[in-house]
Amino acid sequence: MSSSERKQIKVGILGATGTVGQRFIQLLSTHPYFVIHALGASSRSAGQRYGKVTKWKLNTPIPKEIGNMVVQECKPDAEGFKDCGVVFSGLDADVAGEIEEAFRSANLIVFSNAKNYRRDPLCPLIVPLVNPSHLSIIPHQKKTLGLEKGYIVTNANCSTTGLVVPLAALEKAFGPLQTVMVTTLQAISGAGYPGVSSLDILDNVVPHIGGEEEKIEWETNKILGGLNSDNTQFDLHSNESVKAINVSATTTRVPVIDGHTGVVSVKFSKSPAPSMEEIDRAFREFRCEAQELNVPSAPPQAIVVHDAPDRPQPRLDRDLHNGACVSVGRVRPCPVLDVKFVCLIDNVRLGAATSSIMNAEIAVEKGLIV
Amino acid sequence: MSSSERKQIKVGILGATGTVGQRFIQLLSTHPYFVIHALGASSRSAGQRYGKVTKWKLNTPIPKEIGNMVVQECKPDAEGFKDCGVVFSGLDADVAGEIEEAFRSANLIVFSNAKNYRRDPLCPLIVPLVNPSHLSIIPHQKKTLGLEKGYIVTNANCSTTGLVVPLAALEKAFGPLQTVMVTTLQAISGAGYPGVSSLDILDNVVPHIGGEEEKIEWETNKILGGLNSDNTQFDLHSNESVKAINVSATTTRVPVIDGHTGVVSVKFSKSPAPSMEEIDRAFREFRCEAQELNVPSAPPQAIVVHDAPDRPQPRLDRDLHNGACVSVGRVRPCPVLDVKFVCLIDNVRLGAATSSIMNAEIAVEKGLIV
Amino acid sequence: MSSSERKQIKVGILGATGTVGQRFIQLLSTHPYFVIHALGASSRSAGQRYGKVTKWKLNTPIPKEIGNMVVQECKPDAEGFKDCGVVFSGLDADVAGEIEEAFRSANLIVFSNAKNYRRDPLCPLIVPLVNPSHLSIIPHQKKTLGLEKGYIVTNANCSTTGLVVPLAALEKAFGPLQTVMVTTLQAISGAGYPGVSSLDILDNVVPHIGGEEEKIEWETNKILGGLNSDNTQFDLHSNESVKAINVSATTTRVPVIDGHTGVVSVKFSKSPAPSMEEIDRAFREFRCEAQELNVPSAPPQAIVVHDAPDRPQPRLDRDLHNGACVSVGRVRPCPVLDVKFVCLIDNVRLGAATSSIMNAEIAVEKGLIV
Amino acid sequence: MSSSERKQIKVGILGATGTVGQRFIQLLSTHPYFVIHALGASSRSAGQRYGKVTKWKLNTPIPKEIGNMVVQECKPDAEGFKDCGVVFSGLDADVAGEIEEAFRSANLIVFSNAKNYRRDPLCPLIVPLVNPSHLSIIPHQKKTLGLEKGYIVTNANCSTTGLVVPLAALEKAFGPLQTVMVTTLQAISGAGYPGVSSLDILDNVVPHIGGEEEKIEWETNKILGGLNSDNTQFDLHSNESVKAINVSATTTRVPVIDGHTGVVSVKFSKSPAPSMEEIDRAFREFRCEAQELNVPSAPPQAIVVHDAPDRPQPRLDRDLHNGACVSVGRVRPCPVLDVKFVCLIDNVRLGAATSSIMNAEIAVEKGLIV
């Protein structure tokens, strides 16, 4: 069934006025079958028109019909949410835990960008270009909680997402990885709005983002790991029963609006390591399930490999394939580990809203959203 | 003998109108005993007043007496250079090789910031807070070339300098290092003027600086290495006869005016590795020869360790100790190597002009400049 | 005849590798009837593939078929140009004069973004949303020069363009203007590539752009002026035979990538001046010939009036209507003149390439390009 | 009496942890006779060490002895304030009104950077390089309020300050001004911390700063106006009994850290207007009372006139004379008014903390602080 033939599915957006929420709206307003039906925000905004209460920060205007919608509180019984086939959450972590749980308990399906349930042993943590197979734990999640319909799916931290896509390509081609070192140069939009004060970042680098390094080091292993045979438990990176990847991350903030850059070194388990040509080819030839399923948000290339020695660059490359792919460049030998390269992700699209949406599209294909 | 008692030494500056040359002038114009006596630039500028031909880009005005000086060509027989006890070179690499050689052949002493002679087996490559002991090869340099007085001393690449100071502190306290991984986030001033186009760097990161990674990987070993017993040959990192440090560097350009940040991971040769507390203390207690000699440009602390988790930051910390120290922060265990930390250097001061000047001050103390 | 029914017209691009040339390519590669047929650049690039010699700086990739085209020298007899129905020039002013003249003499039609012929009494200076009626001098241009087919049409300086569109709306509604004061805050892309050094503009404002103020003060009057009755001579702002508008401009450069902001105050000839409501309505209701002719690049609104008190902003509003309109905001009384407001133009689209293209589209409609 | 002979005067700082408060500390920690004795902040910080509760954002470290001081609540009877000869206020406007009034009522002398009492008919609004003569209303303020010792002196908005210094030079030389038009390009530090979100200002201009235009238009006239003969009432710009200056201001925010740029056009009352040479000379020769009194913070030049056509620039010129002067450049005829020029002020020094301090120094000289 092609996207244009699918019948429309009503969707809700939690945290609709925030940075990620705005991206959900921008992306969903032209979606072939998801139709924005309910917008949730804080009680301060509830009851008012979206266009009036939102400090819209994107360079495309608020879609007119969305601007006129009345914002609801983030409660499952607020008008509209009950009819939604899926609810996307762009909520901040300090409120996401309770609200998402309330929606799930009300038998709603939540695809969340928040971190709260990423480490939950019942919740899949899915990067749509990497591990949609983890959706198979959903029946177990529903059963454990005694829910007929409701469940939560999370997507990964934005910088983790940019990292695991090329890592997945390497694992797919060459087997388990042993060691990964990554330094990120992250955009200000990753911190939301108002987020990073301009006095902190103009003509500056902030070499610390709270909690971010632990997220990268931990999430990478859940995402690249497997499920046990009856789909009831994640093996933290149990790909072929190997031990976890040893990940060391340092995260920094730089004066870039959108686009997280990662400087990565990798050591393979197998020895001798593949050649640079083999690695380059593995990146270029990487195909993933989202592409096989041909879901609407899947990019034509999951990884774009750049030949120019000074690419990828956030300002020039973040918009490739509508921000739904990962750029990779500078693939070359690492004197310490095996290979080093640079990767780039659009942190607010594939790193956030696009991942949630693509995850839901895949769930639709798999019959998990109806 | 205290600095104020030293008799004045006339100095010349090659490449005086450029980015590094301007810093030489700014720093030397208030020096206790070096007195600016000759300014050299391209033939285009020669014969005109310095204030007229220079696009001065520093936030302190051109010292008035310097602004009125007539610029010379970069030739040893141009007016003024003959009388100079030392000539500082801020020349670009494409011309530095020939010009510095001409000055040396004319029995002038050159302290150069250019890269041309850094790998020369006769020329010391000195970071003043690390290896001024390498000046002991100078008699061999002069003898080999049959020169009575002339010689060349180089200082290191700016990003190398910011790295080797903390590495030297670690080697001094804990013995040889085995492995170093570093990612740099470098300021635009490192590329000179006009240097980096604003269209390339605003809202952007450029993940490549030509030749820079090789410099870091190579220079680190020459600087941290030793000399043979008769002071005629460098052992590339032969500290205690161990093999070279395995260095892997990735260098990036970020929208920062001054101040190179380095994200560093280190593995020690000794096992078990020192504790984080021991490492922290080694940084804080590091003292170097420049400080023992009490030369005018030596900072009170060679390394400033920051306690705040989000420091050092280029805009806030590059001016510490007049840009003559290295900042270190975020000292913590590395899941892959032994320890990771962040370092910061003012690339145009300790990373360039200040190093040359401090090297010359040390040479004065050692009787190599009279 | 609708755009899609027009037969294709081959076009050439002079200065194809530069900042404006790249925009020509980006915009023309999806044009309904202009087809890129020849690319001209300096002899250094000639003979090589476009994708190889161009430092492409846009955030959409080089269209594949363009990347493979062989670049020609900017000579009318170089391969391809002879067949072009129109040649767009994004040349720098230092070479544009001679080259454009050579193309015209070879009976080619040139639509130029360069300044060289803007003040020529035979050449129309056209902002497509303002004065396409000036195309009527073309027969006189051709006749005077004894050319059967060749002529030159220029478009205005980017900051002039952003100013005259709202001024034209005011003149259309309220008659001649007496006085205009404008301060611009201009983007770095206005200076081309490499253009503005990052060391000059990061954390900075440069309150001077050479020649720009004179251009605004002079061009405004030619554009808003009329033609004599037999279409052989421009009356510099002879709209209803009134005297020239007294324009005072100050131009500054700010750290913005694309989008020139103008702070404008205006005094009308008529007294009493119109009310703020009337002025606001005049902006909103402004319709122009390009829209009546329904040419492909004409925006649905020539002027977008913003209600939010802090708009327009370059980053958020420059992309409106694909960069082909002018944004206006903060319309309010001026204590000194009559009204003040803020305007914004995408300097590389409507301020440059889009204007040339829309001018040519209008010329096509008028039968001046066949 | 020279500054070094003056006996020390204890001072307090209200709002000590904020942007302006930090500048007060930086500047006062090396003051010849003001000694920091009490630090006031919100109750959240009170009782803790200054170094612990302050997000210090300056590029010089917190002076060690200040870092160890215990922060007090902003109450006149909190420890230390009672002994202060003067209390400097860097409070935000939302709390400054009540707190400053409480301090005055407790017979403390307040020099405030807040806007709350600027329009109060009893309070002088003083730019120290312009109108310290307005201090003569203080006896009337104290008498009216029945206070023996307490009074409030305010300094002007930062952008007003940068404007009125050159205007005062023009009035002093050529008599009353008739009309002033000004467009400002203001730095982010003017909005305090966290202040402007980086997402709002990177690659952007915000053409609106709430309330700022009204401040410039109103304050200019109070500052440049006079006092009646018995020093009990301000004549809003009654300089020689002329009517108010007609001021039109537009204020914008640009991605600059420190330093407000103003683009100014002026019309004189007298006709013919002075020549550009006379105006240039009036700027260069301007001397003010703060200089005659030789107070410690008075700059050697109140106005620095730049000859280069592209100056002043915030990054290069804000540090001149330790941020205590105003830079002026591009003095040239205005086609609409008489003269136009560009001015620049360090908004956090002369535009804020330095003005308060210099005002207090002048009050010391006049015997108003003992």
mmCIF file with all atom_site columns, N, CA and C in Angstrom, chain B residues 19 57 188-189 192-203 254-258 315 318, chain C residues 19 57 188-189 192-203 254-258 315 318:
data_model
loop_
_atom_site.group_PDB
_atom_site.id
_atom_site.type_symbol
_atom_site.label_atom_id
_atom_site.label_alt_id
_atom_site.label_comp_id
_atom_site.label_asym_id
_atom_site.label_entity_id
_atom_site.label_seq_id
_atom_site.pdbx_PDB_ins_code
_atom_site.Cartn_x
_atom_site.Cartn_y
_atom_site.Cartn_z
_atom_site.occupancy
_atom_site.B_iso_or_equiv
_atom_site.pdbx_formal_charge
_atom_site.auth_seq_id
_atom_site.auth_comp_id
_atom_site.auth_asym_id
_atom_site.auth_atom_id
_atom_site.pdbx_PDB_model_num
ATOM 1   N N  . THR B 1 19  ? 48.798 38.905 11.425 1.00 0.00 ? 19  THR B N  1
ATOM 2   C CA . THR B 1 19  ? 48.101 38.612 12.673 1.00 0.00 ? 19  THR B CA 1
ATOM 3   C C  . THR B 1 19  ? 49.078 38.332 13.816 1.00 0.00 ? 19  THR B C  1
ATOM 4   N N  . LYS B 1 57  ? 44.151 44.849 13.834 1.00 0.00 ? 57  LYS B N  1
ATOM 5   C CA . LYS B 1 57  ? 42.910 44.166 14.208 1.00 0.00 ? 57  LYS B CA 1
ATOM 6   C C  . LYS B 1 57  ? 42.813 43.864 15.697 1.00 0.00 ? 57  LYS B C  1
ATOM 7   N N  . ILE B 1 188 ? 39.140 31.191 14.749 1.00 0.00 ? 188 ILE B N  1
ATOM 8   C CA . ILE B 1 188 ? 39.405 31.711 13.405 1.00 0.00 ? 188 ILE B CA 1
ATOM 9   C C  . ILE B 1 188 ? 40.721 32.468 13.323 1.00 0.00 ? 188 ILE B C  1
ATOM 10  N N  . SER B 1 189 ? 41.158 33.063 14.426 1.00 0.00 ? 189 SER B N  1
ATOM 11  C CA . SER B 1 189 ? 42.403 33.841 14.347 1.00 0.00 ? 189 SER B CA 1
ATOM 12  C C  . SER B 1 189 ? 43.590 32.951 14.040 1.00 0.00 ? 189 SER B C  1
ATOM 13  N N  . GLY B 1 192 ? 44.939 33.421 10.515 1.00 0.00 ? 192 GLY B N  1
ATOM 14  C CA . GLY B 1 192 ? 45.429 34.718 10.058 1.00 0.00 ? 192 GLY B CA 1
ATOM 15  C C  . GLY B 1 192 ? 44.343 35.570 9.440  1.00 0.00 ? 192 GLY B C  1
ATOM 16  N N  . TYR B 1 193 ? 44.779 36.681 8.799  1.00 0.00 ? 193 TYR B N  1
ATOM 17  C CA . TYR B 1 193 ? 43.843 37.637 8.215  1.00 0.00 ? 193 TYR B CA 1
ATOM 18  C C  . TYR B 1 193 ? 44.134 37.817 6.738  1.00 0.00 ? 193 TYR B C  1
ATOM 19  N N  . PRO B 1 194 ? 43.141 37.821 5.829  1.00 0.00 ? 194 PRO B N  1
ATOM 20  C CA . PRO B 1 194 ? 41.713 37.663 6.089  1.00 0.00 ? 194 PRO B CA 1
ATOM 21  C C  . PRO B 1 194 ? 41.329 36.250 6.496  1.00 0.00 ? 194 PRO B C  1
ATOM 22  N N  . GLY B 1 195 ? 42.124 35.243 6.199  1.00 0.00 ? 195 GLY B N  1
ATOM 23  C CA . GLY B 1 195 ? 41.888 33.920 6.755  1.00 0.00 ? 195 GLY B CA 1
ATOM 24  C C  . GLY B 1 195 ? 40.540 33.324 6.410  1.00 0.00 ? 195 GLY B C  1
ATOM 25  N N  . VAL B 1 196 ? 39.804 32.980 7.427  1.00 0.00 ? 196 VAL B N  1
ATOM 26  C CA . VAL B 1 196 ? 38.539 32.264 7.241  1.00 0.00 ? 196 VAL B CA 1
ATOM 27  C C  . VAL B 1 196 ? 37.446 33.233 6.775  1.00 0.00 ? 196 VAL B C  1
ATOM 28  N N  . SER B 1 197 ? 36.810 32.934 5.670  1.00 0.00 ? 197 SER B N  1
ATOM 29  C CA . SER B 1 197 ? 35.681 33.745 5.213  1.00 0.00 ? 197 SER B CA 1
ATOM 30  C C  . SER B 1 197 ? 34.527 33.615 6.190  1.00 0.00 ? 197 SER B C  1
ATOM 31  N N  . SER B 1 198 ? 33.867 34.734 6.441  1.00 0.00 ? 198 SER B N  1
ATOM 32  C CA . SER B 1 198 ? 32.713 34.683 7.350  1.00 0.00 ? 198 SER B CA 1
ATOM 33  C C  . SER B 1 198 ? 31.626 33.773 6.802  1.00 0.00 ? 198 SER B C  1
ATOM 34  N N  . LEU B 1 199 ? 31.509 33.675 5.476  1.00 0.00 ? 199 LEU B N  1
ATOM 35  C CA . LEU B 1 199 ? 30.488 32.790 4.900  1.00 0.00 ? 199 LEU B CA 1
ATOM 36  C C  . LEU B 1 199 ? 30.783 31.328 5.204  1.00 0.00 ? 199 LEU B C  1
ATOM 37  N N  . ASP B 1 200 ? 32.020 31.017 5.535  1.00 0.00 ? 200 ASP B N  1
ATOM 38  C CA . ASP B 1 200 ? 32.370 29.627 5.857  1.00 0.00 ? 200 ASP B CA 1
ATOM 39  C C  . ASP B 1 200 ? 32.139 29.268 7.319  1.00 0.00 ? 200 ASP B C  1
ATOM 40  N N  . ILE B 1 201 ? 32.051 30.242 8.190  1.00 0.00 ? 201 ILE B N  1
ATOM 41  C CA . ILE B 1 201 ? 32.123 29.869 9.606  1.00 0.00 ? 201 ILE B CA 1
ATOM 42  C C  . ILE B 1 201 ? 30.950 30.363 10.450 1.00 0.00 ? 201 ILE B C  1
ATOM 43  N N  . LEU B 1 202 ? 30.203 31.357 9.976  1.00 0.00 ? 202 LEU B N  1
ATOM 44  C CA . LEU B 1 202 ? 29.052 31.816 10.760 1.00 0.00 ? 202 LEU B CA 1
ATOM 45  C C  . LEU B 1 202 ? 28.016 30.708 10.780 1.00 0.00 ? 202 LEU B C  1
ATOM 46  N N  . ASP B 1 203 ? 27.475 30.387 11.957 1.00 0.00 ? 203 ASP B N  1
ATOM 47  C CA . ASP B 1 203 ? 26.498 29.301 12.089 1.00 0.00 ? 203 ASP B CA 1
ATOM 48  C C  . ASP B 1 203 ? 27.050 28.005 11.501 1.00 0.00 ? 203 ASP B C  1
ATOM 49  N N  . VAL B 1 254 ? 35.807 26.454 14.516 1.00 0.00 ? 254 VAL B N  1
ATOM 50  C CA . VAL B 1 254 ? 34.524 26.890 15.069 1.00 0.00 ? 254 VAL B CA 1
ATOM 51  C C  . VAL B 1 254 ? 34.462 28.419 15.117 1.00 0.00 ? 254 VAL B C  1
ATOM 52  N N  . PRO B 1 255 ? 33.242 28.981 15.232 1.00 0.00 ? 255 PRO B N  1
ATOM 53  C CA . PRO B 1 255 ? 33.100 30.441 15.214 1.00 0.00 ? 255 PRO B CA 1
ATOM 54  C C  . PRO B 1 255 ? 33.510 31.084 16.536 1.00 0.00 ? 255 PRO B C  1
ATOM 55  N N  . VAL B 1 256 ? 34.782 31.018 16.833 1.00 0.00 ? 256 VAL B N  1
ATOM 56  C CA . VAL B 1 256 ? 35.357 31.612 18.035 1.00 0.00 ? 256 VAL B CA 1
ATOM 57  C C  . VAL B 1 256 ? 36.501 32.492 17.558 1.00 0.00 ? 256 VAL B C  1
ATOM 58  N N  . ILE B 1 257 ? 36.674 33.651 18.149 1.00 0.00 ? 257 ILE B N  1
ATOM 59  C CA . ILE B 1 257 ? 37.691 34.582 17.656 1.00 0.00 ? 257 ILE B CA 1
ATOM 60  C C  . ILE B 1 257 ? 39.085 34.137 18.082 1.00 0.00 ? 257 ILE B C  1
ATOM 61  N N  . ASP B 1 258 ? 39.282 33.990 19.375 1.00 0.00 ? 258 ASP B N  1
ATOM 62  C CA . ASP B 1 258 ? 40.576 33.548 19.883 1.00 0.00 ? 258 ASP B CA 1
ATOM 63  C C  . ASP B 1 258 ? 40.368 32.424 20.873 1.00 0.00 ? 258 ASP B C  1
ATOM 64  N N  . ARG B 1 315 ? 35.977 32.233 25.487 1.00 0.00 ? 315 ARG B N  1
ATOM 65  C CA . ARG B 1 315 ? 35.736 33.667 25.696 1.00 0.00 ? 315 ARG B CA 1
ATOM 66  C C  . ARG B 1 315 ? 36.010 34.097 27.128 1.00 0.00 ? 315 ARG B C  1
ATOM 67  N N  . ARG B 1 318 ? 40.447 32.664 27.977 1.00 0.00 ? 318 ARG B N  1
ATOM 68  C CA . ARG B 1 318 ? 41.650 32.845 27.153 1.00 0.00 ? 318 ARG B CA 1
ATOM 69  C C  . ARG B 1 318 ? 42.548 33.957 27.666 1.00 0.00 ? 318 ARG B C  1
ATOM 70  N N  . THR C 1 19  ? 29.066 33.913 -5.911 1.00 0.00 ? 19  THR C N  1
ATOM 71  C CA . THR C 1 19  ? 27.931 33.874 -4.980 1.00 0.00 ? 19  THR C CA 1
ATOM 72  C C  . THR C 1 19  ? 26.604 34.089 -5.700 1.00 0.00 ? 19  THR C C  1
ATOM 73  N N  . LYS C 1 57  ? 28.431 27.011 -2.068 1.00 0.00 ? 57  LYS C N  1
ATOM 74  C CA . LYS C 1 57  ? 28.195 27.424 -0.684 1.00 0.00 ? 57  LYS C CA 1
ATOM 75  C C  . LYS C 1 57  ? 26.717 27.453 -0.309 1.00 0.00 ? 57  LYS C C  1
ATOM 76  N N  . ILE C 1 188 ? 26.444 39.389 5.319  1.00 0.00 ? 188 ILE C N  1
ATOM 77  C CA . ILE C 1 188 ? 27.776 39.162 4.762  1.00 0.00 ? 188 ILE C CA 1
ATOM 78  C C  . ILE C 1 188 ? 27.727 38.638 3.335  1.00 0.00 ? 188 ILE C C  1
ATOM 79  N N  . SER C 1 189 ? 26.671 37.933 2.969  1.00 0.00 ? 189 SER C N  1
ATOM 80  C CA . SER C 1 189 ? 26.630 37.374 1.618  1.00 0.00 ? 189 SER C CA 1
ATOM 81  C C  . SER C 1 189 ? 26.573 38.480 0.569  1.00 0.00 ? 189 SER C C  1
ATOM 82  N N  . GLY C 1 192 ? 29.818 38.829 -1.370 1.00 0.00 ? 192 GLY C N  1
ATOM 83  C CA . GLY C 1 192 ? 30.379 37.727 -2.147 1.00 0.00 ? 192 GLY C CA 1
ATOM 84  C C  . GLY C 1 192 ? 31.292 36.834 -1.335 1.00 0.00 ? 192 GLY C C  1
ATOM 85  N N  . TYR C 1 193 ? 31.997 35.945 -2.057 1.00 0.00 ? 193 TYR C N  1
ATOM 86  C CA . TYR C 1 193 ? 32.869 34.975 -1.397 1.00 0.00 ? 193 TYR C CA 1
ATOM 87  C C  . TYR C 1 193 ? 34.286 35.116 -1.942 1.00 0.00 ? 193 TYR C C  1
ATOM 88  N N  . PRO C 1 194 ? 35.354 35.121 -1.139 1.00 0.00 ? 194 PRO C N  1
ATOM 89  C CA . PRO C 1 194 ? 35.336 34.989 0.319  1.00 0.00 ? 194 PRO C CA 1
ATOM 90  C C  . PRO C 1 194 ? 34.792 36.233 1.019  1.00 0.00 ? 194 PRO C C  1
ATOM 91  N N  . GLY C 1 195 ? 34.813 37.378 0.377  1.00 0.00 ? 195 GLY C N  1
ATOM 92  C CA . GLY C 1 195 ? 34.116 38.545 0.919  1.00 0.00 ? 195 GLY C CA 1
ATOM 93  C C  . GLY C 1 195 ? 34.597 38.984 2.281  1.00 0.00 ? 195 GLY C C  1
ATOM 94  N N  . VAL C 1 196 ? 33.707 39.021 3.226  1.00 0.00 ? 196 VAL C N  1
ATOM 95  C CA . VAL C 1 196 ? 34.009 39.563 4.546  1.00 0.00 ? 196 VAL C CA 1
ATOM 96  C C  . VAL C 1 196 ? 34.792 38.543 5.367  1.00 0.00 ? 196 VAL C C  1
ATOM 97  N N  . SER C 1 197 ? 35.939 38.938 5.857  1.00 0.00 ? 197 SER C N  1
ATOM 98  C CA . SER C 1 197 ? 36.710 38.056 6.737  1.00 0.00 ? 197 SER C CA 1
ATOM 99  C C  . SER C 1 197 ? 35.967 37.844 8.042  1.00 0.00 ? 197 SER C C  1
ATOM 100 N N  . SER C 1 198 ? 35.996 36.601 8.518  1.00 0.00 ? 198 SER C N  1
ATOM 101 C CA . SER C 1 198 ? 35.322 36.329 9.791  1.00 0.00 ? 198 SER C CA 1
ATOM 102 C C  . SER C 1 198 ? 35.919 37.153 10.923 1.00 0.00 ? 198 SER C C  1
ATOM 103 N N  . LEU C 1 199 ? 37.211 37.464 10.851 1.00 0.00 ? 199 LEU C N  1
ATOM 104 C CA . LEU C 1 199 ? 37.820 38.276 11.906 1.00 0.00 ? 199 LEU C CA 1
ATOM 105 C C  . LEU C 1 199 ? 37.259 39.687 11.923 1.00 0.00 ? 199 LEU C C  1
ATOM 106 N N  . ASP C 1 200 ? 36.663 40.119 10.829 1.00 0.00 ? 200 ASP C N  1
ATOM 107 C CA . ASP C 1 200 ? 36.089 41.464 10.787 1.00 0.00 ? 200 ASP C CA 1
ATOM 108 C C  . ASP C 1 200 ? 34.660 41.518 11.295 1.00 0.00 ? 200 ASP C C  1
ATOM 109 N N  . ILE C 1 201 ? 33.966 40.413 11.353 1.00 0.00 ? 201 ILE C N  1
ATOM 110 C CA . ILE C 1 201 ? 32.524 40.531 11.572 1.00 0.00 ? 201 ILE C CA 1
ATOM 111 C C  . ILE C 1 201 ? 31.997 39.719 12.755 1.00 0.00 ? 201 ILE C C  1
ATOM 112 N N  . LEU C 1 202 ? 32.736 38.714 13.218 1.00 0.00 ? 202 LEU C N  1
ATOM 113 C CA . LEU C 1 202 ? 32.252 37.979 14.384 1.00 0.00 ? 202 LEU C CA 1
ATOM 114 C C  . LEU C 1 202 ? 32.270 38.906 15.592 1.00 0.00 ? 202 LEU C C  1
ATOM 115 N N  . ASP C 1 203 ? 31.164 38.914 16.358 1.00 0.00 ? 203 ASP C N  1
ATOM 116 C CA . ASP C 1 203 ? 31.061 39.802 17.522 1.00 0.00 ? 203 ASP C CA 1
ATOM 117 C C  . ASP C 1 203 ? 31.343 41.247 17.121 1.00 0.00 ? 203 ASP C C  1
ATOM 118 N N  . VAL C 1 254 ? 26.584 43.533 9.354  1.00 0.00 ? 254 VAL C N  1
ATOM 119 C CA . VAL C 1 254 ? 26.343 42.829 10.619 1.00 0.00 ? 254 VAL C CA 1
ATOM 120 C C  . VAL C 1 254 ? 26.535 41.315 10.419 1.00 0.00 ? 254 VAL C C  1
ATOM 121 N N  . PRO C 1 255 ? 26.724 40.569 11.504 1.00 0.00 ? 255 PRO C N  1
ATOM 122 C CA . PRO C 1 255 ? 26.982 39.119 11.397 1.00 0.00 ? 255 PRO C CA 1
ATOM 123 C C  . PRO C 1 255 ? 25.713 38.320 11.089 1.00 0.00 ? 255 PRO C C  1
ATOM 124 N N  . VAL C 1 256 ? 25.190 38.531 9.911  1.00 0.00 ? 256 VAL C N  1
ATOM 125 C CA . VAL C 1 256 ? 24.009 37.837 9.433  1.00 0.00 ? 256 VAL C CA 1
ATOM 126 C C  . VAL C 1 256 ? 24.388 37.234 8.086  1.00 0.00 ? 256 VAL C C  1
ATOM 127 N N  . ILE C 1 257 ? 23.958 36.020 7.814  1.00 0.00 ? 257 ILE C N  1
ATOM 128 C CA . ILE C 1 257 ? 24.385 35.361 6.583  1.00 0.00 ? 257 ILE C CA 1
ATOM 129 C C  . ILE C 1 257 ? 23.644 35.927 5.370  1.00 0.00 ? 257 ILE C C  1
ATOM 130 N N  . ASP C 1 258 ? 22.332 35.867 5.396  1.00 0.00 ? 258 ASP C N  1
ATOM 131 C CA . ASP C 1 258 ? 21.518 36.400 4.303  1.00 0.00 ? 258 ASP C CA 1
ATOM 132 C C  . ASP C 1 258 ? 20.428 37.289 4.878  1.00 0.00 ? 258 ASP C C  1
ATOM 133 N N  . ARG C 1 315 ? 16.737 36.009 9.882  1.00 0.00 ? 315 ARG C N  1
ATOM 134 C CA . ARG C 1 315 ? 16.783 34.551 9.905  1.00 0.00 ? 315 ARG C CA 1
ATOM 135 C C  . ARG C 1 315 ? 15.403 33.930 9.780  1.00 0.00 ? 315 ARG C C  1
ATOM 136 N N  . ARG C 1 318 ? 13.541 35.826 5.874  1.00 0.00 ? 318 ARG C N  1
ATOM 137 C CA . ARG C 1 318 ? 14.154 35.986 4.544  1.00 0.00 ? 318 ARG C CA 1
ATOM 138 C C  . ARG C 1 318 ? 13.664 34.949 3.552  1.00 0.00 ? 318 ARG C C  1
#
